[in-house]
Amino acid sequence: MAGQVKTLRLILGDQLNYQHSWFKQEQKNLLYVFMEMRQETDYVLHHIQKIVGFFRSMRNFAEYLRKREHEVIYLKINDLRNQQILSKNLSWLISEYKIEKFEYQLPDEFRLDKQLKDFCKGLSIVSEAYDTEHFFTSREDLAKFYEGKKQMTMEYFYREMRKKHEILLVNEKDPEGGKWNFDKTNRKKWMGKPEIPHERGFRKDISETLQEIRKAEIKSFGNIDAGKYNWPTSREDSLSVLNYFCKNLLVHFGDFQDAMHISEAYLFHSRLSFALNTKMLSPKEVIDSVIGHWRENQDQIDISQVEGFVRQILGWREYMRGIYWKEMPGYKQANKLSNQNKLPEFYWNANTKMNCLKHSIKQSLDNAYAHHIQRLMITGNYALLTQTHPDEVDAWYLGIYIDAIEWVEITNTRGMSQFADGGLVATKPYVSSGAYINKMSNYCKGCVYDVKKKTGENSCPFNSLYWNFLNTKREYFQNNRRMAMMLKMLDKKSNQELSKIKERDHSIISNPQNF
Ligand SMILES: Cc1cc2nc3c(=O)[nH]c(=O)nc-3n(C[C@H](O)[C@H](O)[C@H](O)COP(=O)(O)OP(=O)(O)OC[C@H]3O[C@@H](n4cnc5c(N)ncnc54)[C@H](O)[C@@H]3O)c2cc1C
Ligand code: SF4
C-alpha cells in the first residue's frame, strides 16, 4: 500500500491535477517531485509564454501541495542538482532519498511514456504507473469503439460519449434539444456586434521567472510582456477563466466559433485549453459548469451554444487522444500527400503582405494563441496548399501555442489540418480559396491582394494555390466522394487557365518572402 515504503512520486508539467486521488491518501513516506528540465524546454523551440506558463503552473501546484503538508522536492531550471534529463534526475533522487518504490502517472506523450517505461525496466526497486484521472476515456477506448468498423468519424464516437456519460440527454438515449449536433447554426461572421467582453486576463508580473529562463539561456521565440502575463497558472486562476467563460462568452460561443477578425484575437472562445491540457481543470468539471450555467439561464442561452462547446471537449478532444494512442508512433512519420516544401520564414515573424496570415501569425506570436479556425483555415490551410512538409508544420504548431502538447497538437496538425494521415481524422482536406476566408473574416478588406481575382499580379494567393493543389494532388482524392464536386469544377478549367494558375503558384511557393 502507498505510504508504507519510502515512495517517490513523479509529477510531470502537464499533470497538475489538484483533485487526483494521490493527494487524498495518507501521506506517510511519500515524496513528490517536480522538475523543470532542458529535455522539456529544448525538444522543440517553444514560445516564451508557454515555458513561463508551465514553470509558473508547476511551481504553484508544488506550493499548494507543500501548504497541505505534502513532502515536495522541486528542481528549478537553474538548480545545481538538476541534471536536466528525467531519468538522470530520477536515478539521483532514488539513491539520495533511499527510495524503495517509484510511482508515476501515465504520460500523455508517447516520448515520455517510452522514456519512463525504459527507465522502470532498469530499476532494481518496484515501480507502478497510475491513471491521471483526467480524461473521460482510456488510451484504448477509441480503438475498441472502432474495432471492426470500416470508417472512423468523430460524430459517432461523440454520440456514444454523450450516451455513456449521460450528457445533454433525455430519456436516457435521445439528444436534448432534438439534435445531436447544431454545427450548421455555428457559422456566423462577426461584424462588430454583439459586443465582445474583455478577455479574462490576469496581467501578472512574471519577471522573476523570465529572468531565470533567460539565465538558463533557454532558446525560445514569440513575445511576452513581463508585467502583464495573461494565462492562468493555478487552479484558482483556471476556475476563474471557466467562470468568466460561462458568464460572459458562452452565450455566443457557438454562433461565432468559426469567425475571424483583425482586432479580436479571442472573440467568444474560452481560452481554457492550457488549463485543461495541464489538468488544472478536468474536462468533466468544465462540461458540468457550462451545462449547469446554461440550465440556470435557458431563457438567455440557446442549446446550440452549449452543444457546440460540449462537442469540442467531449468529442474532439477525447477523439484526438484516442487517435494518438491508436496510431503512434507511426503517426509521427505520416506524410500521405508526399509534401516536401519548407515552411515560409514569415511563420516565425509575421512578415507577409497577406493580411489573413499576417494577423493570425502576429496574434500567435503576441499571445501564444490563435483560435481553431485561424489554426485550421489560415495558417494550416496555407501550409497545406503550399505543400509544406508536415514535420515543419508540426514543429511550428508544437512550439507556438500555449496549449500545444504532442497528443493533441499532432492529431490536429498532421491529421485534421495537413491530411498527412490520408484521411483518418478529416474525411476531406481542410483547404479553401480566399472566398471562405473573406466569408468568415474582415481580413480581405485591408489586404493588398484582391480576393476576387483568380490569377495575375495582385490576385489573392489562396485562389491559385487552391486550384493548383487540387490539380497536383488529384490522384490522392480521386476516390474521395466529398471531393467529387471540387474535382468536377477543376475539370472545367481550360488549359490556359490552369497554366496561369500554375505560373502564379510557382512564384508563390518558390518566393514566399515576396508575398
Ligand atoms: C492545426 C491545429 C493545431 C491545434 N493544436 C492544438 C494543440 O496543440 N493543443 C490543443 O489543445 N488544441 C489544439 N488545436 C485545437 C483547437 O484549435 C484549440 O484547442 C483551441 O483553439 C484552444 O482555444 P480555446 O481554449 O479558446 O478553445 P475553444 O474554442 O473555447 O474550445 C473549447 C475547448 O475545446 C477543446 N477543443 C476544441 N477543438 C479541439 C480540437 N480540435 N482538438 C482537441 N480539443 C479541442 C479545447 O480543449 C478547447 O479549450 C489545434 C487545432 C488545429 C486546427
Ligand atoms: S485577399 Fe487573400 S491573402 Fe488577402 S486576406 Fe484575403 S484571403 Fe488572405
Coordinates of C-alpha atoms and ligand atoms in Angstrom, one line a residue:
M1 CA 0.0 0.0 0.0
A2 CA 1.2 3.5 -0.8
G3 CA 3.0 5.2 2.0
Q4 CA 4.4 2.1 3.7
V5 CA 7.7 2.1 1.9
K6 CA 9.6 5.3 1.0
T7 CA 8.0 6.2 -2.3
L8 CA 8.9 8.7 -4.9
R9 CA 6.0 10.1 -6.9
L10 CA 6.7 12.0 -10.1
I11 CA 4.5 14.8 -11.3
L12 CA 5.1 16.0 -14.9
G13 CA 4.4 19.5 -16.0
D14 CA 1.1 18.6 -17.6
Q15 CA -0.1 16.5 -14.7
L16 CA -1.2 19.3 -12.4
N17 CA -4.4 17.5 -11.3
Y18 CA -5.3 19.2 -8.0
Q19 CA -8.1 16.6 -7.5
H20 CA -6.1 13.4 -8.1
S21 CA -6.7 10.6 -5.6
W22 CA -2.9 10.6 -4.8
F23 CA -3.4 13.7 -2.7
K24 CA -6.3 12.3 -0.7
Q25 CA -4.4 9.3 0.6
E26 CA -2.4 9.1 3.8
Q27 CA 0.8 10.9 3.1
K28 CA 3.3 8.9 5.1
N29 CA 6.6 8.2 3.4
L30 CA 5.7 9.9 0.1
L31 CA 8.0 12.3 -1.7
Y32 CA 6.6 14.2 -4.7
V33 CA 9.0 15.5 -7.3
F34 CA 8.6 18.2 -9.9
M35 CA 11.4 19.0 -12.4
E36 CA 12.0 21.9 -14.8
M37 CA 14.2 20.3 -17.4
R38 CA 16.1 21.2 -20.6
Q39 CA 14.8 17.9 -22.1
E40 CA 11.4 19.5 -22.0
T41 CA 12.3 23.1 -22.9
D42 CA 14.5 22.0 -25.8
Y43 CA 12.8 19.2 -27.6
V44 CA 11.2 21.8 -29.9
L45 CA 11.6 25.6 -30.0
H46 CA 8.8 26.9 -27.7
H47 CA 7.0 30.2 -27.4
I48 CA 8.3 32.0 -24.3
Q49 CA 4.8 32.4 -22.8
K50 CA 4.5 28.6 -23.0
I51 CA 7.7 28.0 -21.0
V52 CA 6.7 30.6 -18.4
G53 CA 3.2 29.1 -18.2
F54 CA 4.4 25.6 -17.5
F55 CA 7.0 26.7 -14.9
R56 CA 4.6 29.0 -13.1
S57 CA 1.8 26.4 -13.0
M58 CA 4.2 23.7 -11.8
R59 CA 5.6 26.0 -9.1
N60 CA 2.1 27.0 -7.9
F61 CA 1.0 23.4 -7.7
A62 CA 4.1 22.4 -5.7
E63 CA 3.4 25.3 -3.4
Y64 CA -0.2 24.2 -3.0
L65 CA 0.9 20.6 -2.0
R66 CA 3.6 21.9 0.4
K67 CA 1.0 24.1 2.2
R68 CA -1.0 20.9 2.7
E69 CA 1.9 19.2 4.4
H70 CA 2.9 17.0 1.5
E71 CA 6.7 16.5 1.1
V72 CA 7.8 18.0 -2.2
I73 CA 11.1 18.4 -3.9
Y74 CA 11.2 20.9 -6.7
L75 CA 14.1 21.1 -9.1
K76 CA 14.1 24.5 -10.7
I77 CA 15.8 25.0 -14.1
N78 CA 18.9 26.5 -12.5
D79 CA 19.1 24.2 -9.5
L80 CA 22.7 22.9 -9.4
R81 CA 21.4 19.4 -8.6
N82 CA 19.3 19.4 -11.7
Q83 CA 20.8 17.1 -14.4
Q84 CA 18.1 18.3 -16.9
I85 CA 17.2 14.8 -18.0
L86 CA 14.3 12.9 -16.4
S87 CA 15.9 9.5 -16.0
K88 CA 19.1 11.0 -14.6
N89 CA 17.2 13.1 -12.1
L90 CA 15.1 10.2 -11.0
S91 CA 18.2 7.9 -10.5
W92 CA 19.8 10.6 -8.4
L93 CA 16.7 11.1 -6.3
I94 CA 16.1 7.4 -5.7
S95 CA 19.7 7.0 -4.4
E96 CA 19.8 10.3 -2.5
Y97 CA 16.5 9.7 -0.7
K98 CA 16.8 5.9 -0.3
I99 CA 13.6 5.4 -2.3
E100 CA 12.1 1.9 -2.2
K101 CA 9.3 2.4 -4.7
F102 CA 8.8 4.7 -7.7
E103 CA 5.3 5.8 -8.9
Y104 CA 4.3 8.0 -11.8
Q105 CA 1.1 8.9 -13.7
L106 CA 0.7 7.7 -17.2
P107 CA 2.1 10.4 -19.5
D108 CA 0.1 11.7 -22.4
E109 CA 3.0 11.8 -24.7
F110 CA 4.5 8.8 -26.4
R111 CA 8.0 10.2 -25.9
L112 CA 7.7 10.4 -22.2
D113 CA 5.8 7.1 -21.9
K114 CA 8.6 5.3 -23.6
Q115 CA 11.3 7.1 -21.5
L116 CA 9.6 6.2 -18.3
K117 CA 8.9 2.6 -19.3
D118 CA 12.6 2.2 -20.3
F119 CA 13.6 3.8 -17.0
C120 CA 11.5 1.4 -14.9
K121 CA 12.8 -1.7 -16.8
G122 CA 16.2 -0.8 -15.5
L123 CA 15.2 -0.2 -11.9
S124 CA 16.0 -2.5 -9.0
I125 CA 13.1 -1.2 -7.0
V126 CA 9.4 -1.6 -7.6
S127 CA 7.6 0.8 -9.9
E128 CA 3.9 1.5 -10.6
A129 CA 2.0 3.6 -13.1
Y130 CA -1.3 5.3 -12.3
D131 CA -4.0 6.9 -14.4
T132 CA -4.0 10.7 -14.5
E133 CA -7.8 10.6 -13.6
H134 CA -8.4 13.4 -16.1
F135 CA -9.9 12.1 -19.4
F136 CA -13.4 10.6 -20.0
T137 CA -11.7 7.8 -22.0
S138 CA -8.7 5.5 -21.5
R139 CA -5.9 5.4 -24.1
E140 CA -7.5 2.3 -25.7
D141 CA -11.2 3.2 -25.7
L142 CA -11.4 4.8 -29.1
A143 CA -9.6 1.9 -30.8
K144 CA -12.0 -0.5 -29.1
F145 CA -15.0 1.5 -30.2
Y146 CA -14.0 1.4 -33.9
E147 CA -12.8 -2.2 -33.9
G148 CA -14.2 -3.9 -37.0
K149 CA -15.8 -0.7 -38.3
K150 CA -14.8 0.4 -41.8
Q151 CA -14.7 4.2 -41.3
M152 CA -14.0 6.3 -38.2
T153 CA -15.9 9.5 -37.8
M154 CA -15.9 11.7 -34.8
E155 CA -19.6 12.2 -34.8
Y156 CA -20.5 8.6 -33.8
F157 CA -17.9 8.5 -31.1
Y158 CA -19.2 11.7 -29.8
R159 CA -22.8 10.4 -29.7
E160 CA -21.6 7.3 -27.8
M161 CA -19.8 9.5 -25.3
R162 CA -22.9 11.6 -24.8
K163 CA -24.9 8.4 -24.1
K164 CA -22.3 6.8 -21.9
H165 CA -21.8 9.8 -19.7
E166 CA -25.4 11.0 -19.9
I167 CA -24.6 14.4 -21.1
L168 CA -27.3 16.6 -22.7
L169 CA -29.5 13.5 -22.9
V170 CA -33.3 12.9 -22.5
N171 CA -35.0 9.5 -22.0
E172 CA -31.5 8.1 -21.4
K173 CA -30.9 7.8 -25.1
D174 CA -32.1 10.9 -27.1
P175 CA -30.2 14.1 -27.6
E176 CA -31.5 17.1 -25.7
G177 CA -32.9 19.8 -28.0
G178 CA -33.8 17.1 -30.6
K179 CA -30.5 17.1 -32.4
W180 CA -27.0 15.6 -31.7
N181 CA -25.2 18.4 -33.5
F182 CA -26.0 22.1 -34.0
D183 CA -22.9 22.7 -36.1
K184 CA -24.9 24.2 -39.0
T185 CA -26.0 27.1 -36.9
N186 CA -22.4 27.9 -35.7
R187 CA -21.2 29.6 -38.8
K188 CA -21.8 33.3 -38.4
K189 CA -19.4 36.1 -39.4
W190 CA -18.7 38.6 -36.6
M191 CA -19.4 42.2 -37.8
G192 CA -18.7 44.2 -34.7
K193 CA -21.8 43.0 -32.8
P194 CA -22.6 41.6 -30.3
E195 CA -20.0 43.3 -28.2
I196 CA -17.2 41.0 -27.0
P197 CA -16.4 41.3 -23.3
H198 CA -12.8 41.9 -22.5
E199 CA -10.9 38.6 -22.1
R200 CA -10.3 37.3 -18.6
G201 CA -6.6 38.2 -18.4
F202 CA -4.5 38.2 -15.3
R203 CA -1.8 40.8 -16.0
K204 CA 0.6 39.1 -13.7
D205 CA 4.2 40.2 -13.1
I206 CA 6.3 37.2 -14.2
S207 CA 9.7 39.0 -14.5
E208 CA 11.4 36.7 -11.9
T209 CA 10.5 33.5 -13.8
L210 CA 11.5 35.2 -17.1
Q211 CA 14.9 36.1 -15.7
E212 CA 15.5 32.6 -14.6
I213 CA 14.7 31.3 -18.1
R214 CA 17.0 33.9 -19.6
K215 CA 19.7 33.0 -17.2
A216 CA 19.4 29.3 -18.2
E217 CA 19.8 30.5 -21.8
I218 CA 16.8 28.5 -23.0
K219 CA 16.1 29.3 -26.6
S220 CA 12.5 30.5 -27.3
F221 CA 10.5 32.7 -29.6
G222 CA 7.4 34.9 -29.5
N223 CA 6.6 38.0 -27.5
I224 CA 5.9 38.5 -23.8
D225 CA 5.0 41.4 -21.6
A226 CA 6.7 40.5 -18.2
G227 CA 4.4 42.8 -16.3
K228 CA 1.1 41.5 -17.9
Y229 CA 1.1 37.8 -18.2
N230 CA -2.4 36.7 -19.1
W231 CA -2.6 32.9 -18.8
P232 CA -4.0 31.0 -15.8
T233 CA -1.2 29.4 -13.8
S234 CA -3.1 28.0 -10.8
R235 CA -6.3 26.1 -10.0
E236 CA -7.8 29.4 -8.7
D237 CA -6.9 31.2 -12.0
S238 CA -8.3 28.3 -14.1
L239 CA -11.6 28.2 -12.3
S240 CA -11.9 32.0 -12.8
V241 CA -11.4 31.6 -16.5
L242 CA -14.1 28.9 -16.6
N243 CA -16.4 31.1 -14.6
Y244 CA -15.8 34.0 -16.8
F245 CA -16.5 32.0 -19.9
C246 CA -19.8 30.7 -18.6
K247 CA -21.0 34.1 -17.5
N248 CA -19.8 36.2 -20.4
L249 CA -18.9 34.2 -23.5
L250 CA -20.9 31.0 -23.7
V251 CA -24.0 32.9 -24.8
H252 CA -22.4 33.5 -28.3
F253 CA -19.8 30.8 -28.3
G254 CA -21.3 28.5 -31.0
D255 CA -22.6 31.3 -33.2
F256 CA -19.2 32.9 -33.8
Q257 CA -17.0 29.8 -33.4
D258 CA -15.7 30.0 -37.0
A259 CA -15.5 33.8 -37.2
M260 CA -12.2 35.7 -37.5
H261 CA -11.4 39.3 -37.0
I262 CA -8.4 41.6 -37.3
S263 CA -8.8 43.2 -34.0
E264 CA -10.4 40.4 -31.9
A265 CA -8.0 37.6 -31.2
Y266 CA -10.3 35.7 -28.9
L267 CA -13.9 36.5 -29.9
F268 CA -16.1 34.2 -27.8
H269 CA -13.6 31.4 -27.4
S270 CA -12.9 30.1 -23.9
R271 CA -9.1 30.1 -23.7
L272 CA -9.4 27.1 -21.5
S273 CA -7.1 24.8 -23.4
F274 CA -3.9 25.5 -21.3
A275 CA -5.8 24.9 -18.0
L276 CA -7.3 21.7 -19.4
N277 CA -4.1 20.3 -21.0
T278 CA -2.1 20.9 -17.8
K279 CA -5.0 19.2 -16.0
M280 CA -5.6 22.2 -13.6
L281 CA -9.2 21.7 -14.8
S282 CA -10.9 18.4 -15.6
P283 CA -13.0 18.1 -18.8
K284 CA -15.9 16.8 -16.7
E285 CA -16.0 19.8 -14.4
V286 CA -15.7 22.2 -17.4
I287 CA -18.7 20.5 -19.1
D288 CA -20.7 20.3 -15.8
S289 CA -20.1 24.0 -15.2
V290 CA -21.1 25.0 -18.7
I291 CA -24.3 22.9 -18.7
G292 CA -25.1 24.0 -15.1
H293 CA -24.8 27.6 -16.1
W294 CA -27.0 27.1 -19.1
R295 CA -29.7 25.3 -17.1
E296 CA -30.0 28.3 -14.9
N297 CA -30.1 30.7 -17.8
Q298 CA -32.0 28.8 -20.5
D299 CA -34.1 31.9 -21.3
Q300 CA -30.9 33.7 -22.5
I301 CA -28.6 31.0 -23.8
D302 CA -29.6 28.7 -26.7
I303 CA -28.7 25.0 -26.5
S304 CA -26.7 25.3 -29.8
Q305 CA -24.1 27.4 -28.0
V306 CA -23.8 24.7 -25.3
E307 CA -23.8 21.7 -27.6
G308 CA -21.1 23.3 -29.8
F309 CA -18.9 23.7 -26.8
V310 CA -19.5 20.3 -25.3
R311 CA -18.7 18.7 -28.7
Q312 CA -15.3 20.2 -28.7
I313 CA -14.3 18.8 -25.3
L314 CA -16.3 15.5 -25.1
G315 CA -16.0 14.8 -28.8
W316 CA -12.9 16.3 -30.5
R317 CA -10.6 16.4 -27.5
E318 CA -11.2 12.8 -26.5
Y319 CA -11.2 11.6 -30.1
M320 CA -7.8 13.2 -30.8
R321 CA -6.4 11.5 -27.7
G322 CA -7.8 8.1 -28.9
I323 CA -6.3 8.6 -32.4
Y324 CA -2.9 9.5 -30.9
W325 CA -2.7 6.3 -28.9
K326 CA -4.1 4.2 -31.6
E327 CA -1.7 5.4 -34.3
M328 CA 1.5 6.3 -32.5
P329 CA 4.5 6.1 -33.1
G330 CA 3.9 5.7 -36.8
Y331 CA 1.7 8.8 -36.9
K332 CA 4.7 11.0 -36.5
Q333 CA 6.1 9.9 -39.9
A334 CA 2.8 10.1 -41.8
N335 CA 3.1 12.2 -45.0
K336 CA 0.5 10.6 -47.3
L337 CA 0.4 13.5 -49.7
S338 CA 4.2 13.4 -50.0
N339 CA 4.6 17.1 -49.3
Q340 CA 8.2 18.3 -49.2
N341 CA 8.3 22.1 -49.1
K342 CA 9.8 24.3 -46.3
L343 CA 7.6 26.4 -44.0
P344 CA 8.0 30.0 -45.1
E345 CA 10.1 32.2 -42.9
F346 CA 7.2 34.6 -42.2
Y347 CA 5.6 32.0 -39.9
W348 CA 8.3 33.0 -37.4
N349 CA 7.9 36.8 -37.8
A350 CA 4.6 37.6 -39.4
N351 CA 6.4 39.5 -42.1
T352 CA 4.0 38.9 -45.0
K353 CA 1.7 41.1 -47.1
M354 CA -1.1 38.5 -46.9
N355 CA -3.4 40.1 -44.4
C356 CA -5.0 36.9 -43.0
L357 CA -1.7 35.3 -42.4
K358 CA -0.1 38.4 -41.1
H359 CA -2.8 38.9 -38.4
S360 CA -3.1 35.2 -37.5
I361 CA 0.6 34.8 -37.1
K362 CA 1.1 38.2 -35.3
Q363 CA -1.6 37.3 -32.8
S364 CA 0.0 33.9 -32.3
L365 CA 3.4 35.5 -31.6
D366 CA 1.9 38.1 -29.3
N367 CA -0.4 35.7 -27.3
A368 CA 0.8 32.2 -27.9
Y369 CA -2.8 31.7 -29.0
A370 CA -4.9 31.5 -32.1
H371 CA -8.4 30.1 -32.2
H372 CA -9.3 27.0 -34.1
I373 CA -10.3 28.5 -37.4
Q374 CA -7.2 30.6 -37.6
R375 CA -5.1 27.5 -37.0
L376 CA -7.1 25.4 -39.5
M377 CA -8.2 27.7 -42.3
I378 CA -5.4 30.3 -42.3
T379 CA -2.0 29.0 -41.2
G380 CA -2.9 25.3 -41.7
N381 CA -4.6 26.0 -45.0
Y382 CA -1.7 27.9 -46.4
A383 CA 0.8 25.3 -45.3
L384 CA -1.1 22.5 -46.9
L385 CA -1.8 24.5 -50.1
T386 CA 1.9 25.2 -50.4
Q387 CA 2.6 21.5 -49.9
T388 CA 4.8 22.0 -46.8
H389 CA 6.4 19.0 -45.2
P390 CA 4.3 18.0 -42.2
D391 CA 7.4 17.8 -39.9
E392 CA 7.9 21.5 -40.4
V393 CA 4.3 22.3 -39.8
D394 CA 4.2 20.2 -36.7
A395 CA 7.3 21.9 -35.2
W396 CA 5.7 25.3 -35.6
Y397 CA 2.4 24.3 -34.1
L398 CA 4.1 22.4 -31.3
G399 CA 6.2 25.4 -30.4
I400 CA 3.9 28.4 -30.8
Y401 CA 0.8 27.6 -28.9
I402 CA 0.5 27.6 -25.1
D403 CA -1.8 24.5 -25.3
A404 CA 0.5 22.5 -27.6
I405 CA 1.3 19.1 -26.2
E406 CA 2.0 16.4 -28.8
W407 CA -1.0 14.2 -28.3
V408 CA -3.4 17.0 -29.2
E409 CA -1.1 19.0 -31.4
I410 CA 0.0 16.3 -33.8
T411 CA -3.5 14.8 -34.4
N412 CA -4.9 18.3 -35.1
T413 CA -1.9 19.4 -37.3
R414 CA -0.8 16.3 -39.1
G415 CA -4.3 14.8 -39.1
M416 CA -7.0 17.4 -39.2
S417 CA -5.1 20.2 -40.8
Q418 CA -2.5 18.6 -43.1
F419 CA -4.3 15.5 -44.2
A420 CA -0.9 13.7 -43.8
D421 CA -2.7 10.6 -42.3
G422 CA -4.6 10.2 -45.6
G423 CA -8.0 11.0 -44.1
L424 CA -8.1 9.3 -40.7
V425 CA -9.1 12.4 -38.8
A426 CA -10.5 14.6 -41.6
T427 CA -12.7 13.0 -44.2
K428 CA -11.5 15.6 -46.7
P429 CA -8.6 18.1 -46.7
Y430 CA -9.4 21.4 -45.0
V431 CA -8.3 23.7 -47.9
S432 CA -10.0 26.7 -49.3
S433 CA -9.5 29.6 -51.6
G434 CA -9.8 33.2 -50.5
A435 CA -13.6 33.1 -50.7
Y436 CA -14.0 31.2 -47.5
I437 CA -11.6 33.5 -45.6
N438 CA -13.5 36.5 -47.0
K439 CA -16.8 35.0 -45.9
M440 CA -15.7 34.4 -42.3
S441 CA -13.5 37.4 -41.6
N442 CA -12.6 41.0 -42.3
Y443 CA -9.0 40.2 -43.4
C444 CA -9.5 40.7 -47.1
K445 CA -10.9 44.2 -46.8
G446 CA -7.4 45.6 -45.8
C447 CA -5.3 43.3 -47.9
V448 CA -3.1 44.3 -50.8
Y449 CA -4.4 41.3 -52.7
D450 CA -7.7 41.1 -54.4
V451 CA -9.7 38.2 -53.1
K452 CA -12.0 38.1 -56.2
K453 CA -9.1 37.9 -58.6
K454 CA -8.1 34.3 -59.5
T455 CA -4.7 34.8 -61.2
G456 CA -2.3 37.7 -62.1
E457 CA -0.3 40.3 -60.3
N458 CA -2.4 41.2 -57.3
S459 CA -4.7 38.2 -57.2
C460 CA -5.2 36.5 -53.8
P461 CA -2.5 33.8 -53.5
F462 CA -5.0 31.4 -51.8
N463 CA -7.0 31.3 -55.1
S464 CA -4.3 29.9 -57.4
L465 CA -2.8 27.8 -54.6
Y466 CA -6.2 26.1 -54.1
W467 CA -6.7 25.0 -57.7
N468 CA -3.1 24.1 -58.2
F469 CA -3.2 22.0 -55.0
L470 CA -6.2 20.0 -56.3
N471 CA -4.6 19.6 -59.7
T472 CA -1.3 18.4 -58.3
K473 CA -2.8 16.1 -55.7
R474 CA -5.8 14.9 -57.6
E475 CA -4.7 11.2 -57.6
Y476 CA -5.0 11.2 -53.8
F477 CA -8.6 12.5 -53.9
Q478 CA -9.9 10.6 -56.9
N479 CA -11.9 8.2 -54.8
N480 CA -13.0 10.6 -52.2
R481 CA -16.7 11.3 -52.6
R482 CA -16.5 14.5 -50.6
M483 CA -14.0 15.9 -53.2
A484 CA -16.0 14.9 -56.2
M485 CA -17.7 18.3 -56.8
M486 CA -14.4 20.3 -56.5
L487 CA -12.7 17.9 -58.9
K488 CA -15.5 18.3 -61.3
M489 CA -15.1 22.1 -61.2
L490 CA -11.3 21.6 -61.7
D491 CA -12.0 19.6 -64.8
K492 CA -13.9 22.5 -66.2
K493 CA -10.9 24.8 -66.2
S494 CA -9.2 25.3 -69.5
N495 CA -5.6 24.5 -70.2
Q496 CA -4.8 28.2 -70.5
E497 CA -6.4 28.9 -67.1
L498 CA -4.6 26.0 -65.5
S499 CA -1.2 27.2 -66.8
K500 CA -1.8 30.7 -65.4
I501 CA -2.7 29.2 -62.1
K502 CA 0.5 27.1 -62.2
E503 CA 2.6 30.1 -63.0
R504 CA 1.2 32.1 -60.1
D505 CA 1.5 29.1 -57.8
H506 CA 5.1 28.6 -58.8
S507 CA 6.1 32.1 -58.0
I508 CA 4.3 32.0 -54.6
I509 CA 5.9 28.7 -53.5
S510 CA 9.4 29.5 -54.6
N511 CA 9.4 33.1 -53.4
P512 CA 7.3 33.2 -50.2
Q513 CA 9.2 36.2 -49.0
N514 CA 7.8 38.3 -51.8
F515 CA 4.2 37.8 -50.8
Ligands
LIG1 C1 -3.6 22.9 -36.7 C2 -4.3 22.8 -35.4 C3 -3.4 22.6 -34.3 C4 -4.0 22.6 -33.0 N1 -3.2 22.3 -31.9 C5 -3.7 22.2 -30.7 C6 -2.9 22.0 -29.6 O1 -1.7 21.9 -29.7 N2 -3.5 21.9 -28.3 C7 -4.8 22.0 -28.2 O2 -5.3 21.9 -27.0 N3 -5.7 22.2 -29.2 C8 -5.1 22.3 -30.5 N4 -6.0 22.6 -31.5 C9 -7.4 22.6 -31.3 C10 -8.0 24.0 -31.0 O3 -7.6 24.9 -32.0 C11 -7.6 24.5 -29.6 O4 -7.9 23.5 -28.7 C12 -8.4 25.8 -29.3 O5 -8.1 26.8 -30.3 C13 -7.9 26.3 -27.9 O6 -8.5 27.5 -27.6 P1 -9.8 27.7 -26.6 O7 -9.4 27.0 -25.3 O8 -10.2 29.1 -26.6 O9 -10.9 26.8 -27.4 P2 -12.4 26.9 -27.5 O10 -12.7 27.2 -28.9 O11 -13.0 27.7 -26.5 O12 -12.9 25.4 -27.3 C14 -13.1 24.8 -26.1 C15 -12.1 23.6 -25.8 O13 -12.4 22.6 -26.7 C16 -11.3 21.8 -26.9 N5 -11.1 21.7 -28.4 C17 -11.6 22.4 -29.3 N6 -11.2 21.9 -30.5 C18 -10.4 20.9 -30.3 C19 -9.7 20.0 -31.2 N7 -9.8 20.1 -32.5 N8 -8.9 19.1 -30.6 C20 -8.9 19.0 -29.3 N9 -9.5 19.8 -28.4 C21 -10.3 20.7 -28.9 C22 -10.1 22.5 -26.3 O14 -9.8 21.9 -25.1 C23 -10.7 23.9 -26.0 O15 -10.1 24.5 -24.9 C24 -5.4 22.7 -32.8 C25 -6.2 22.9 -33.9 C26 -5.6 23.0 -35.2 C27 -6.5 23.2 -36.4
SF4_2 S1 -7.2 38.6 -50.1 FE1 -6.3 36.5 -49.9 S2 -4.3 36.9 -48.9 FE2 -5.5 38.7 -48.6 S3 -6.5 38.5 -46.6 FE3 -8.0 37.8 -48.2 S4 -7.6 35.6 -48.3 FE4 -5.8 36.5 -47.3

